[in-house]
Amino acid sequence: MNPEPETIELPGDIVERLERLDKSVSVLTPAVDRQVREAAAVHFAQRPDRVRSTSRRWAVVGTLAASLVAGVFLVRMQTGMEATMLANDIDGSGVVDILDAFTLARTAGAPGSQAEVDALIANIVALNGNPP
Amino acid sequence: MANPRFDRLSDAKLVELCNSGRRQDAVDAFDSLYRRHRDYVTRVALRFSSDREIAADTLQETFIYLLRKFPPSGEGLVLSAQLRSLLYPVARNLTLTAVRRQRSDRDADVEPDQLPDPRTIDPEYENLAKAMAGLSDSHREVLLLRFVDGMRLKEIADALDIPPGTVKSRLHFAVGALRNRLGVE
């Protein structure tokens, strides 16, 4: 409550009528509206829009960073999958099967290659759901 | 275009955005201030002049004055009272200057009290309008500032650049005179 006007009051109905009387006039000001808006645009155009340009810059950096992370992730995922797949996919067919064992067997002669062939065959059998 | 998001903000917040907000925020904030107080400034002008062209000019010049208070041309605005207490003296002085200029151009000798009322008076308000017209400018002014514009005594004193005691005595007299003219106990 404002204590100031307590000693100087007008009846509420008179105040209400005064307000209505004062507000009973309106002047349409479309030309002024436009001019004031234009003046404001010109006035504030002189102000550097630092916040906006900074946010844009960060948006660009953020997008690039996100793209980079996504790219690295995809490449690594793909490489990992390929590495997993290629671990036993000797002939590069995309499938680990008995043909890989034959391919490996054709390289026989190298030390330890027979053991590798045996291990590969055991793995293929396991992949097919049969116990080695 | 108006930004409805800004219409919900207080005058103080809008002034703050005009002071230091980014470019588009400042433009939108100023536009909100303008639309919020446009009618008030126009009404203030019409309290001192019946000329709607003068009222429109006053409206424009008042807000250009306000605009220049903000950076880069101004140092910014600190709102210690309601914005109307700042707009009022600007609108009042601009209107009175325009009225004097117009009067000088026309070489007329019309006192402000004798200016025709710009409003089409509704019969319901005719007695009140006559009672108000019977008050002097200074008494009518403090009455409107206090009871229609809702300013406190200190704000009226600041707006009119007069001591608070003078505001109080004018208001006391104006209320008494209006009650008498309206036959209110």
PDB file of C-alpha atoms in Angstrom:
ATOM      1  CA  MET A   1       0.000   0.000   0.000  1.00  0.00           C
ATOM      2  CA  ASN A   2       1.130   3.496  -0.713  1.00  0.00           C
ATOM      3  CA  PRO A   3       0.652   5.659   2.387  1.00  0.00           C
ATOM      4  CA  GLU A   4       1.134   8.952   0.533  1.00  0.00           C
ATOM      5  CA  PRO A   5      -2.341   9.639  -0.811  1.00  0.00           C
ATOM      6  CA  GLU A   6      -4.226   8.504   2.269  1.00  0.00           C
ATOM      7  CA  THR A   7      -5.070  12.052   3.239  1.00  0.00           C
ATOM      8  CA  ILE A   8      -5.885  13.071  -0.330  1.00  0.00           C
ATOM      9  CA  GLU A   9      -8.444  10.763  -1.859  1.00  0.00           C
ATOM     10  CA  LEU A  10     -11.170  10.868  -4.438  1.00  0.00           C
ATOM     11  CA  PRO A  11     -14.206   8.602  -4.386  1.00  0.00           C
ATOM     12  CA  GLY A  12     -13.613   5.448  -6.421  1.00  0.00           C
ATOM     13  CA  ASP A  13     -16.428   6.129  -8.883  1.00  0.00           C
ATOM     14  CA  ILE A  14     -14.984   9.552  -9.740  1.00  0.00           C
ATOM     15  CA  VAL A  15     -11.545   8.042 -10.280  1.00  0.00           C
ATOM     16  CA  GLU A  16     -13.079   5.422 -12.538  1.00  0.00           C
ATOM     17  CA  ARG A  17     -14.916   8.050 -14.570  1.00  0.00           C
ATOM     18  CA  LEU A  18     -11.778  10.168 -14.777  1.00  0.00           C
ATOM     19  CA  GLU A  19      -9.874   7.197 -16.165  1.00  0.00           C
ATOM     20  CA  ARG A  20     -12.560   6.508 -18.748  1.00  0.00           C
ATOM     21  CA  LEU A  21     -12.737  10.170 -19.710  1.00  0.00           C
ATOM     22  CA  ASP A  22      -8.972  10.336 -20.168  1.00  0.00           C
ATOM     23  CA  LYS A  23      -8.913   7.145 -22.198  1.00  0.00           C
ATOM     24  CA  SER A  24     -11.980   7.968 -24.239  1.00  0.00           C
ATOM     25  CA  VAL A  25      -9.900   9.319 -27.068  1.00  0.00           C
ATOM     26  CA  SER A  26      -7.637   7.388 -29.374  1.00  0.00           C
ATOM     27  CA  VAL A  27      -5.447   8.591 -32.140  1.00  0.00           C
ATOM     28  CA  LEU A  28      -4.525   6.091 -34.808  1.00  0.00           C
ATOM     29  CA  THR A  29      -0.815   6.379 -35.393  1.00  0.00           C
ATOM     30  CA  PRO A  30       0.260   3.867 -38.057  1.00  0.00           C
ATOM     31  CA  ALA A  31       2.690   6.318 -39.656  1.00  0.00           C
ATOM     32  CA  VAL A  32       4.309   7.103 -36.319  1.00  0.00           C
ATOM     33  CA  ASP A  33       4.394   3.411 -35.427  1.00  0.00           C
ATOM     34  CA  ARG A  34       6.337   2.684 -38.603  1.00  0.00           C
ATOM     35  CA  GLN A  35       8.693   5.633 -38.182  1.00  0.00           C
ATOM     36  CA  VAL A  36       9.518   4.764 -34.583  1.00  0.00           C
ATOM     37  CA  ARG A  37      10.176   1.122 -35.499  1.00  0.00           C
ATOM     38  CA  GLU A  38      12.448   2.163 -38.349  1.00  0.00           C
ATOM     39  CA  ALA A  39      14.272   4.621 -36.113  1.00  0.00           C
ATOM     40  CA  ALA A  40      14.833   1.879 -33.538  1.00  0.00           C
ATOM     41  CA  ALA A  41      16.169  -0.495 -36.204  1.00  0.00           C
ATOM     42  CA  VAL A  42      18.604   2.153 -37.452  1.00  0.00           C
ATOM     43  CA  HIS A  43      19.605   3.153 -33.920  1.00  0.00           C
ATOM     44  CA  PHE A  44      20.393  -0.344 -32.732  1.00  0.00           C
ATOM     45  CA  ALA A  45      21.906  -1.398 -36.044  1.00  0.00           C
ATOM     46  CA  GLN A  46      24.923   0.654 -35.044  1.00  0.00           C
ATOM     47  CA  ARG A  47      25.399  -1.623 -32.058  1.00  0.00           C
ATOM     48  CA  PRO A  48      27.630  -4.636 -32.644  1.00  0.00           C
ATOM     49  CA  ASP A  49      25.614  -7.792 -32.442  1.00  0.00           C
ATOM     50  CA  ARG A  50      28.341  -9.669 -30.587  1.00  0.00           C
ATOM     51  CA  VAL A  51      26.214 -12.152 -28.775  1.00  0.00           C
ATOM     52  CA  ARG A  52      24.527 -13.290 -31.927  1.00  0.00           C
ATOM     53  CA  SER A  53      27.711 -13.625 -34.014  1.00  0.00           C
ATOM     54  CA  THR A  54      29.445 -15.422 -31.150  1.00  0.00           C
ATOM     55  CA  SER A  55      26.593 -17.876 -30.823  1.00  0.00           C
ATOM     56  CA  ARG A  56      26.600 -18.436 -34.561  1.00  0.00           C
ATOM     57  CA  ARG A  57      30.336 -19.061 -34.475  1.00  0.00           C
ATOM     58  CA  TRP A  58      29.917 -21.554 -31.662  1.00  0.00           C
ATOM     59  CA  ALA A  59      27.076 -23.188 -33.528  1.00  0.00           C
ATOM     60  CA  VAL A  60      29.337 -23.720 -36.534  1.00  0.00           C
ATOM     61  CA  VAL A  61      32.173 -25.019 -34.356  1.00  0.00           C
ATOM     62  CA  GLY A  62      29.760 -27.287 -32.517  1.00  0.00           C
ATOM     63  CA  THR A  63      28.354 -28.704 -35.746  1.00  0.00           C
ATOM     64  CA  LEU A  64      31.811 -29.366 -37.091  1.00  0.00           C
ATOM     65  CA  ALA A  65      32.895 -31.002 -33.845  1.00  0.00           C
ATOM     66  CA  ALA A  66      29.782 -33.168 -33.749  1.00  0.00           C
ATOM     67  CA  SER A  67      30.318 -34.169 -37.377  1.00  0.00           C
ATOM     68  CA  LEU A  68      33.936 -35.010 -36.646  1.00  0.00           C
ATOM     69  CA  VAL A  69      33.062 -37.116 -33.599  1.00  0.00           C
ATOM     70  CA  ALA A  70      30.292 -38.889 -35.509  1.00  0.00           C
ATOM     71  CA  GLY A  71      32.651 -39.516 -38.437  1.00  0.00           C
ATOM     72  CA  VAL A  72      35.390 -40.899 -36.228  1.00  0.00           C
ATOM     73  CA  PHE A  73      32.882 -43.078 -34.401  1.00  0.00           C
ATOM     74  CA  LEU A  74      31.491 -44.493 -37.646  1.00  0.00           C
ATOM     75  CA  VAL A  75      34.918 -45.119 -39.115  1.00  0.00           C
ATOM     76  CA  ARG A  76      36.086 -46.808 -35.945  1.00  0.00           C
ATOM     77  CA  MET A  77      32.930 -48.863 -35.707  1.00  0.00           C
ATOM     78  CA  GLN A  78      33.260 -49.910 -39.325  1.00  0.00           C
ATOM     79  CA  THR A  79      36.962 -50.657 -38.923  1.00  0.00           C
ATOM     80  CA  GLY A  80      36.243 -52.688 -35.805  1.00  0.00           C
ATOM     81  CA  MET A  81      33.535 -54.658 -37.567  1.00  0.00           C
ATOM     82  CA  GLU A  82      35.800 -55.257 -40.507  1.00  0.00           C
ATOM     83  CA  ALA A  83      38.600 -56.243 -38.165  1.00  0.00           C
ATOM     84  CA  THR A  84      36.306 -58.700 -36.429  1.00  0.00           C
ATOM     85  CA  MET A  85      34.991 -60.025 -39.678  1.00  0.00           C
ATOM     86  CA  LEU A  86      38.381 -60.223 -41.296  1.00  0.00           C
ATOM     87  CA  ALA A  87      39.926 -62.028 -38.388  1.00  0.00           C
ATOM     88  CA  ASN A  88      38.867 -65.345 -39.859  1.00  0.00           C
ATOM     89  CA  ASP A  89      37.541 -64.308 -43.257  1.00  0.00           C
ATOM     90  CA  ILE A  90      40.643 -65.374 -45.084  1.00  0.00           C
ATOM     91  CA  ASP A  91      39.247 -65.209 -48.609  1.00  0.00           C
ATOM     92  CA  GLY A  92      37.486 -61.864 -48.020  1.00  0.00           C
ATOM     93  CA  SER A  93      34.059 -63.217 -48.899  1.00  0.00           C
ATOM     94  CA  GLY A  94      32.492 -61.582 -45.848  1.00  0.00           C
ATOM     95  CA  VAL A  95      31.616 -64.989 -44.422  1.00  0.00           C
ATOM     96  CA  VAL A  96      33.748 -67.251 -42.304  1.00  0.00           C
ATOM     97  CA  ASP A  97      33.277 -70.700 -43.726  1.00  0.00           C
ATOM     98  CA  ILE A  98      35.103 -73.810 -44.776  1.00  0.00           C
ATOM     99  CA  LEU A  99      36.440 -72.047 -47.863  1.00  0.00           C
ATOM    100  CA  ASP A 100      38.515 -69.904 -45.565  1.00  0.00           C
ATOM    101  CA  ALA A 101      40.012 -73.055 -44.155  1.00  0.00           C
ATOM    102  CA  PHE A 102      40.859 -74.253 -47.696  1.00  0.00           C
ATOM    103  CA  THR A 103      42.368 -70.876 -48.537  1.00  0.00           C
ATOM    104  CA  LEU A 104      44.467 -71.050 -45.411  1.00  0.00           C
ATOM    105  CA  ALA A 105      45.414 -74.667 -46.200  1.00  0.00           C
ATOM    106  CA  ARG A 106      46.722 -73.591 -49.602  1.00  0.00           C
ATOM    107  CA  THR A 107      49.310 -71.572 -47.794  1.00  0.00           C
ATOM    108  CA  ALA A 108      50.478 -74.745 -46.092  1.00  0.00           C
ATOM    109  CA  GLY A 109      54.146 -75.099 -45.660  1.00  0.00           C
ATOM    110  CA  ALA A 110      54.645 -72.149 -43.490  1.00  0.00           C
ATOM    111  CA  PRO A 111      55.468 -73.060 -39.889  1.00  0.00           C
ATOM    112  CA  GLY A 112      52.412 -73.399 -37.701  1.00  0.00           C
ATOM    113  CA  SER A 113      49.947 -73.220 -40.621  1.00  0.00           C
ATOM    114  CA  GLN A 114      48.457 -76.676 -39.913  1.00  0.00           C
ATOM    115  CA  ALA A 115      47.682 -75.631 -36.376  1.00  0.00           C
ATOM    116  CA  GLU A 116      46.011 -72.490 -37.722  1.00  0.00           C
ATOM    117  CA  VAL A 117      43.888 -74.536 -40.141  1.00  0.00           C
ATOM    118  CA  ASP A 118      42.798 -76.826 -37.317  1.00  0.00           C
ATOM    119  CA  ALA A 119      41.901 -73.860 -35.131  1.00  0.00           C
ATOM    120  CA  LEU A 120      39.982 -72.235 -37.946  1.00  0.00           C
ATOM    121  CA  ILE A 121      38.000 -75.400 -38.674  1.00  0.00           C
ATOM    122  CA  ALA A 122      37.169 -75.734 -34.983  1.00  0.00           C
ATOM    123  CA  ASN A 123      36.012 -72.087 -34.983  1.00  0.00           C
ATOM    124  CA  ILE A 124      33.853 -72.579 -38.076  1.00  0.00           C
ATOM    125  CA  VAL A 125      32.172 -75.558 -36.521  1.00  0.00           C
ATOM    126  CA  ALA A 126      31.527 -73.537 -33.370  1.00  0.00           C
ATOM    127  CA  LEU A 127      30.110 -70.612 -35.429  1.00  0.00           C
ATOM    128  CA  ASN A 128      27.692 -72.975 -37.075  1.00  0.00           C
ATOM    129  CA  GLY A 129      26.319 -73.930 -33.681  1.00  0.00           C
ATOM    130  CA  ASN A 130      27.999 -77.273 -33.407  1.00  0.00           C
ATOM    131  CA  PRO A 131      30.415 -78.062 -30.615  1.00  0.00           C
ATOM    132  CA  PRO A 132      33.956 -78.472 -31.815  1.00  0.00           C
TER     133      PRO A 132
ATOM    134  CA  MET B   1       7.159  -7.197 -36.428  1.00  0.00           C
ATOM    135  CA  ALA B   2       6.191  -7.229 -32.782  1.00  0.00           C
ATOM    136  CA  ASN B   3       7.673  -9.974 -30.674  1.00  0.00           C
ATOM    137  CA  PRO B   4       5.021 -11.278 -28.210  1.00  0.00           C
ATOM    138  CA  ARG B   5       7.734 -12.783 -26.019  1.00  0.00           C
ATOM    139  CA  PHE B   6       8.837  -9.278 -25.060  1.00  0.00           C
ATOM    140  CA  ASP B   7       5.341  -8.077 -24.216  1.00  0.00           C
ATOM    141  CA  ARG B   8       5.413 -10.198 -21.075  1.00  0.00           C
ATOM    142  CA  LEU B   9       8.565  -8.516 -19.760  1.00  0.00           C
ATOM    143  CA  SER B  10       8.552  -5.625 -17.297  1.00  0.00           C
ATOM    144  CA  ASP B  11       9.542  -2.122 -18.330  1.00  0.00           C
ATOM    145  CA  ALA B  12      12.738  -2.501 -16.326  1.00  0.00           C
ATOM    146  CA  LYS B  13      13.704  -5.659 -18.197  1.00  0.00           C
ATOM    147  CA  LEU B  14      12.884  -4.104 -21.577  1.00  0.00           C
ATOM    148  CA  VAL B  15      14.965  -1.057 -20.696  1.00  0.00           C
ATOM    149  CA  GLU B  16      17.798  -3.371 -19.708  1.00  0.00           C
ATOM    150  CA  LEU B  17      17.606  -5.086 -23.109  1.00  0.00           C
ATOM    151  CA  CYS B  18      17.639  -1.695 -24.828  1.00  0.00           C
ATOM    152  CA  ASN B  19      20.690  -0.770 -22.771  1.00  0.00           C
ATOM    153  CA  SER B  20      22.790  -3.829 -23.434  1.00  0.00           C
ATOM    154  CA  GLY B  21      20.856  -6.511 -25.265  1.00  0.00           C
ATOM    155  CA  ARG B  22      21.877  -7.828 -28.625  1.00  0.00           C
ATOM    156  CA  ARG B  23      20.727  -5.911 -31.655  1.00  0.00           C
ATOM    157  CA  GLN B  24      17.468  -7.678 -32.483  1.00  0.00           C
ATOM    158  CA  ASP B  25      16.503  -8.022 -28.819  1.00  0.00           C
ATOM    159  CA  ALA B  26      17.028  -4.286 -28.354  1.00  0.00           C
ATOM    160  CA  VAL B  27      14.841  -3.466 -31.368  1.00  0.00           C
ATOM    161  CA  ASP B  28      12.077  -5.797 -30.158  1.00  0.00           C
ATOM    162  CA  ALA B  29      12.320  -4.528 -26.581  1.00  0.00           C
ATOM    163  CA  PHE B  30      12.045  -0.925 -27.703  1.00  0.00           C
ATOM    164  CA  ASP B  31       9.098  -1.804 -29.901  1.00  0.00           C
ATOM    165  CA  SER B  32       7.368  -3.368 -26.901  1.00  0.00           C
ATOM    166  CA  LEU B  33       8.011  -0.270 -24.800  1.00  0.00           C
ATOM    167  CA  TYR B  34       6.632   1.880 -27.594  1.00  0.00           C
ATOM    168  CA  ARG B  35       3.439  -0.146 -28.029  1.00  0.00           C
ATOM    169  CA  ARG B  36       2.941  -0.364 -24.266  1.00  0.00           C
ATOM    170  CA  HIS B  37       3.170   3.404 -23.677  1.00  0.00           C
ATOM    171  CA  ARG B  38       2.055   4.774 -27.045  1.00  0.00           C
ATOM    172  CA  ASP B  39      -1.503   5.487 -25.960  1.00  0.00           C
ATOM    173  CA  TYR B  40      -0.372   7.044 -22.719  1.00  0.00           C
ATOM    174  CA  VAL B  41       1.974   9.489 -24.424  1.00  0.00           C
ATOM    175  CA  THR B  42      -0.747  10.370 -26.926  1.00  0.00           C
ATOM    176  CA  ARG B  43      -3.201  11.024 -24.107  1.00  0.00           C
ATOM    177  CA  VAL B  44      -0.703  13.224 -22.290  1.00  0.00           C
ATOM    178  CA  ALA B  45      -0.260  15.258 -25.466  1.00  0.00           C
ATOM    179  CA  LEU B  46      -4.018  15.597 -25.829  1.00  0.00           C
ATOM    180  CA  ARG B  47      -4.251  16.930 -22.290  1.00  0.00           C
ATOM    181  CA  PHE B  48      -2.338  19.982 -23.460  1.00  0.00           C
ATOM    182  CA  SER B  49      -3.456  20.303 -27.039  1.00  0.00           C
ATOM    183  CA  SER B  50      -6.566  19.549 -29.011  1.00  0.00           C
ATOM    184  CA  ASP B  51      -4.506  19.080 -32.149  1.00  0.00           C
ATOM    185  CA  ARG B  52      -4.116  15.461 -33.146  1.00  0.00           C
ATOM    186  CA  GLU B  53      -1.214  16.273 -35.451  1.00  0.00           C
ATOM    187  CA  ILE B  54       0.625  17.764 -32.513  1.00  0.00           C
ATOM    188  CA  ALA B  55      -0.218  14.655 -30.502  1.00  0.00           C
ATOM    189  CA  ALA B  56       1.202  12.427 -33.231  1.00  0.00           C
ATOM    190  CA  ASP B  57       4.356  14.553 -33.512  1.00  0.00           C
ATOM    191  CA  THR B  58       4.742  14.489 -29.743  1.00  0.00           C
ATOM    192  CA  LEU B  59       4.393  10.722 -29.750  1.00  0.00           C
ATOM    193  CA  GLN B  60       7.136  10.326 -32.312  1.00  0.00           C
ATOM    194  CA  GLU B  61       9.503  12.852 -30.761  1.00  0.00           C
ATOM    195  CA  THR B  62       9.014  11.472 -27.251  1.00  0.00           C
ATOM    196  CA  PHE B  63      10.087   8.008 -28.324  1.00  0.00           C
ATOM    197  CA  ILE B  64      12.956   9.302 -30.435  1.00  0.00           C
ATOM    198  CA  TYR B  65      14.118  11.121 -27.309  1.00  0.00           C
ATOM    199  CA  LEU B  66      13.839   7.865 -25.351  1.00  0.00           C
ATOM    200  CA  LEU B  67      15.653   5.948 -28.098  1.00  0.00           C
ATOM    201  CA  ARG B  68      18.623   8.304 -27.938  1.00  0.00           C
ATOM    202  CA  LYS B  69      19.040   7.514 -24.256  1.00  0.00           C
ATOM    203  CA  PHE B  70      20.241   4.044 -25.211  1.00  0.00           C
ATOM    204  CA  PRO B  71      23.670   3.084 -26.562  1.00  0.00           C
ATOM    205  CA  PRO B  72      25.356   3.736 -28.897  1.00  0.00           C
ATOM    206  CA  SER B  73      24.262   7.395 -28.796  1.00  0.00           C
ATOM    207  CA  GLY B  74      23.284   7.457 -25.115  1.00  0.00           C
ATOM    208  CA  GLU B  75      24.767   6.031 -21.966  1.00  0.00           C
ATOM    209  CA  GLY B  76      21.750   3.931 -21.133  1.00  0.00           C
ATOM    210  CA  LEU B  77      18.810   4.381 -18.842  1.00  0.00           C
ATOM    211  CA  VAL B  78      18.485   3.491 -15.175  1.00  0.00           C
ATOM    212  CA  LEU B  79      14.833   3.057 -14.292  1.00  0.00           C
ATOM    213  CA  SER B  80      14.378   4.161 -10.672  1.00  0.00           C
ATOM    214  CA  ALA B  81      10.643   4.910 -11.046  1.00  0.00           C
ATOM    215  CA  GLN B  82       7.976   3.901 -13.511  1.00  0.00           C
ATOM    216  CA  LEU B  83       8.807   4.778 -17.110  1.00  0.00           C
ATOM    217  CA  ARG B  84       5.758   7.024 -17.341  1.00  0.00           C
ATOM    218  CA  SER B  85       7.312   9.482 -14.896  1.00  0.00           C
ATOM    219  CA  LEU B  86      10.100   9.907 -17.451  1.00  0.00           C
ATOM    220  CA  LEU B  87       7.844   9.988 -20.506  1.00  0.00           C
ATOM    221  CA  TYR B  88       5.372  12.431 -18.997  1.00  0.00           C
ATOM    222  CA  PRO B  89       7.572  15.561 -18.758  1.00  0.00           C
ATOM    223  CA  VAL B  90       9.042  14.867 -22.204  1.00  0.00           C
ATOM    224  CA  ALA B  91       5.607  14.544 -23.814  1.00  0.00           C
ATOM    225  CA  ARG B  92       4.257  17.508 -21.856  1.00  0.00           C
ATOM    226  CA  ASN B  93       7.127  19.831 -22.769  1.00  0.00           C
ATOM    227  CA  LEU B  94       7.147  18.774 -26.409  1.00  0.00           C
ATOM    228  CA  THR B  95       3.409  19.379 -26.635  1.00  0.00           C
ATOM    229  CA  LEU B  96       3.546  22.770 -24.945  1.00  0.00           C
ATOM    230  CA  THR B  97       6.422  23.811 -27.213  1.00  0.00           C
ATOM    231  CA  ALA B  98       4.432  22.742 -30.267  1.00  0.00           C
ATOM    232  CA  VAL B  99       1.343  24.561 -29.003  1.00  0.00           C
ATOM    233  CA  ARG B 100       3.346  27.745 -28.434  1.00  0.00           C
ATOM    234  CA  ARG B 101       4.879  27.447 -31.894  1.00  0.00           C
ATOM    235  CA  GLN B 102       1.476  26.888 -33.448  1.00  0.00           C
ATOM    236  CA  ARG B 103      -0.003  29.783 -31.525  1.00  0.00           C
ATOM    237  CA  SER B 104       2.841  31.998 -32.610  1.00  0.00           C
ATOM    238  CA  ASP B 105       2.352  30.949 -36.227  1.00  0.00           C
ATOM    239  CA  ARG B 106      -1.331  31.709 -36.049  1.00  0.00           C
ATOM    240  CA  ASP B 107      -0.688  34.824 -34.007  1.00  0.00           C
ATOM    241  CA  ALA B 108      -3.495  33.723 -31.760  1.00  0.00           C
ATOM    242  CA  ASP B 109      -3.859  34.528 -28.114  1.00  0.00           C
ATOM    243  CA  VAL B 110      -5.509  31.486 -26.685  1.00  0.00           C
ATOM    244  CA  GLU B 111      -4.788  30.442 -23.126  1.00  0.00           C
ATOM    245  CA  PRO B 112      -4.423  26.707 -22.520  1.00  0.00           C
ATOM    246  CA  ASP B 113      -7.534  26.748 -20.300  1.00  0.00           C
ATOM    247  CA  GLN B 114      -9.548  27.965 -23.241  1.00  0.00           C
ATOM    248  CA  LEU B 115      -8.385  25.279 -25.617  1.00  0.00           C
ATOM    249  CA  PRO B 116     -11.274  23.246 -26.890  1.00  0.00           C
ATOM    250  CA  ASP B 117     -11.435  19.774 -25.466  1.00  0.00           C
ATOM    251  CA  PRO B 118     -10.328  17.326 -28.156  1.00  0.00           C
ATOM    252  CA  ARG B 119     -12.677  14.619 -26.936  1.00  0.00           C
ATOM    253  CA  THR B 120     -16.200  14.061 -27.945  1.00  0.00           C
ATOM    254  CA  ILE B 121     -17.701  14.109 -24.505  1.00  0.00           C
ATOM    255  CA  ASP B 122     -20.052  11.336 -23.610  1.00  0.00           C
ATOM    256  CA  PRO B 123     -23.024  12.855 -21.728  1.00  0.00           C
ATOM    257  CA  GLU B 124     -22.199  10.524 -18.879  1.00  0.00           C
ATOM    258  CA  TYR B 125     -18.915  12.355 -18.373  1.00  0.00           C
ATOM    259  CA  GLU B 126     -20.091  15.853 -19.204  1.00  0.00           C
ATOM    260  CA  ASN B 127     -20.315  17.062 -15.607  1.00  0.00           C
ATOM    261  CA  LEU B 128     -16.951  15.594 -14.787  1.00  0.00           C
ATOM    262  CA  ALA B 129     -15.387  17.113 -17.914  1.00  0.00           C
ATOM    263  CA  LYS B 130     -16.802  20.528 -17.023  1.00  0.00           C
ATOM    264  CA  ALA B 131     -15.569  20.213 -13.444  1.00  0.00           C
ATOM    265  CA  MET B 132     -12.101  19.263 -14.693  1.00  0.00           C
ATOM    266  CA  ALA B 133     -12.104  22.123 -17.195  1.00  0.00           C
ATOM    267  CA  GLY B 134     -12.847  24.471 -14.287  1.00  0.00           C
ATOM    268  CA  LEU B 135      -9.573  23.570 -12.620  1.00  0.00           C
ATOM    269  CA  SER B 136      -6.357  25.330 -13.470  1.00  0.00           C
ATOM    270  CA  ASP B 137      -3.799  23.518 -15.623  1.00  0.00           C
ATOM    271  CA  SER B 138      -1.516  22.805 -12.707  1.00  0.00           C
ATOM    272  CA  HIS B 139      -4.295  21.415 -10.515  1.00  0.00           C
ATOM    273  CA  ARG B 140      -5.814  19.346 -13.295  1.00  0.00           C
ATOM    274  CA  GLU B 141      -2.370  18.020 -14.103  1.00  0.00           C
ATOM    275  CA  VAL B 142      -1.540  16.705 -10.621  1.00  0.00           C
ATOM    276  CA  LEU B 143      -5.015  15.230 -10.328  1.00  0.00           C
ATOM    277  CA  LEU B 144      -4.608  13.250 -13.541  1.00  0.00           C
ATOM    278  CA  LEU B 145      -1.064  12.208 -12.707  1.00  0.00           C
ATOM    279  CA  ARG B 146      -2.118  10.926  -9.301  1.00  0.00           C
ATOM    280  CA  PHE B 147      -5.457   9.297  -9.969  1.00  0.00           C
ATOM    281  CA  VAL B 148      -5.372   8.365 -13.660  1.00  0.00           C
ATOM    282  CA  ASP B 149      -1.675   7.749 -14.236  1.00  0.00           C
ATOM    283  CA  GLY B 150      -1.241   6.242 -10.779  1.00  0.00           C
ATOM    284  CA  MET B 151       1.944   8.109  -9.966  1.00  0.00           C
ATOM    285  CA  ARG B 152       3.112   8.569  -6.408  1.00  0.00           C
ATOM    286  CA  LEU B 153       3.735  12.040  -4.994  1.00  0.00           C
ATOM    287  CA  LYS B 154       7.491  11.670  -5.388  1.00  0.00           C
ATOM    288  CA  GLU B 155       7.124  10.562  -9.010  1.00  0.00           C
ATOM    289  CA  ILE B 156       4.842  13.508  -9.754  1.00  0.00           C
ATOM    290  CA  ALA B 157       7.354  15.833  -8.122  1.00  0.00           C
ATOM    291  CA  ASP B 158      10.128  14.367 -10.288  1.00  0.00           C
ATOM    292  CA  ALA B 159       8.024  14.505 -13.438  1.00  0.00           C
ATOM    293  CA  LEU B 160       7.064  18.139 -12.902  1.00  0.00           C
ATOM    294  CA  ASP B 161      10.359  19.128 -11.304  1.00  0.00           C
ATOM    295  CA  ILE B 162       8.651  20.685  -8.305  1.00  0.00           C
ATOM    296  CA  PRO B 163       8.931  19.927  -4.553  1.00  0.00           C
ATOM    297  CA  PRO B 164       6.766  17.076  -3.183  1.00  0.00           C
ATOM    298  CA  GLY B 165       5.163  19.548  -0.791  1.00  0.00           C
ATOM    299  CA  THR B 166       3.910  21.597  -3.728  1.00  0.00           C
ATOM    300  CA  VAL B 167       2.469  18.463  -5.326  1.00  0.00           C
ATOM    301  CA  LYS B 168       0.689  17.637  -2.102  1.00  0.00           C
ATOM    302  CA  SER B 169      -0.835  21.110  -1.699  1.00  0.00           C
ATOM    303  CA  ARG B 170      -1.924  21.253  -5.367  1.00  0.00           C
ATOM    304  CA  LEU B 171      -3.453  17.815  -5.092  1.00  0.00           C
ATOM    305  CA  HIS B 172      -5.241  18.710  -1.886  1.00  0.00           C
ATOM    306  CA  PHE B 173      -6.700  21.836  -3.488  1.00  0.00           C
ATOM    307  CA  ALA B 174      -7.630  20.045  -6.730  1.00  0.00           C
ATOM    308  CA  VAL B 175      -9.447  17.236  -4.948  1.00  0.00           C
ATOM    309  CA  GLY B 176     -11.369  19.716  -2.820  1.00  0.00           C
ATOM    310  CA  ALA B 177     -12.307  21.833  -5.825  1.00  0.00           C
ATOM    311  CA  LEU B 178     -13.417  18.845  -7.864  1.00  0.00           C
ATOM    312  CA  ARG B 179     -15.522  17.500  -5.001  1.00  0.00           C
ATOM    313  CA  ASN B 180     -17.192  20.902  -4.651  1.00  0.00           C
ATOM    314  CA  ARG B 181     -17.938  21.211  -8.342  1.00  0.00           C
ATOM    315  CA  LEU B 182     -19.371  17.705  -8.460  1.00  0.00           C
ATOM    316  CA  GLY B 183     -21.289  18.197  -5.238  1.00  0.00           C
ATOM    317  CA  VAL B 184     -19.528  15.307  -3.561  1.00  0.00           C
ATOM    318  CA  GLU B 185     -19.337  15.425   0.233  1.00  0.00           C
TER     319      GLU B 185
END
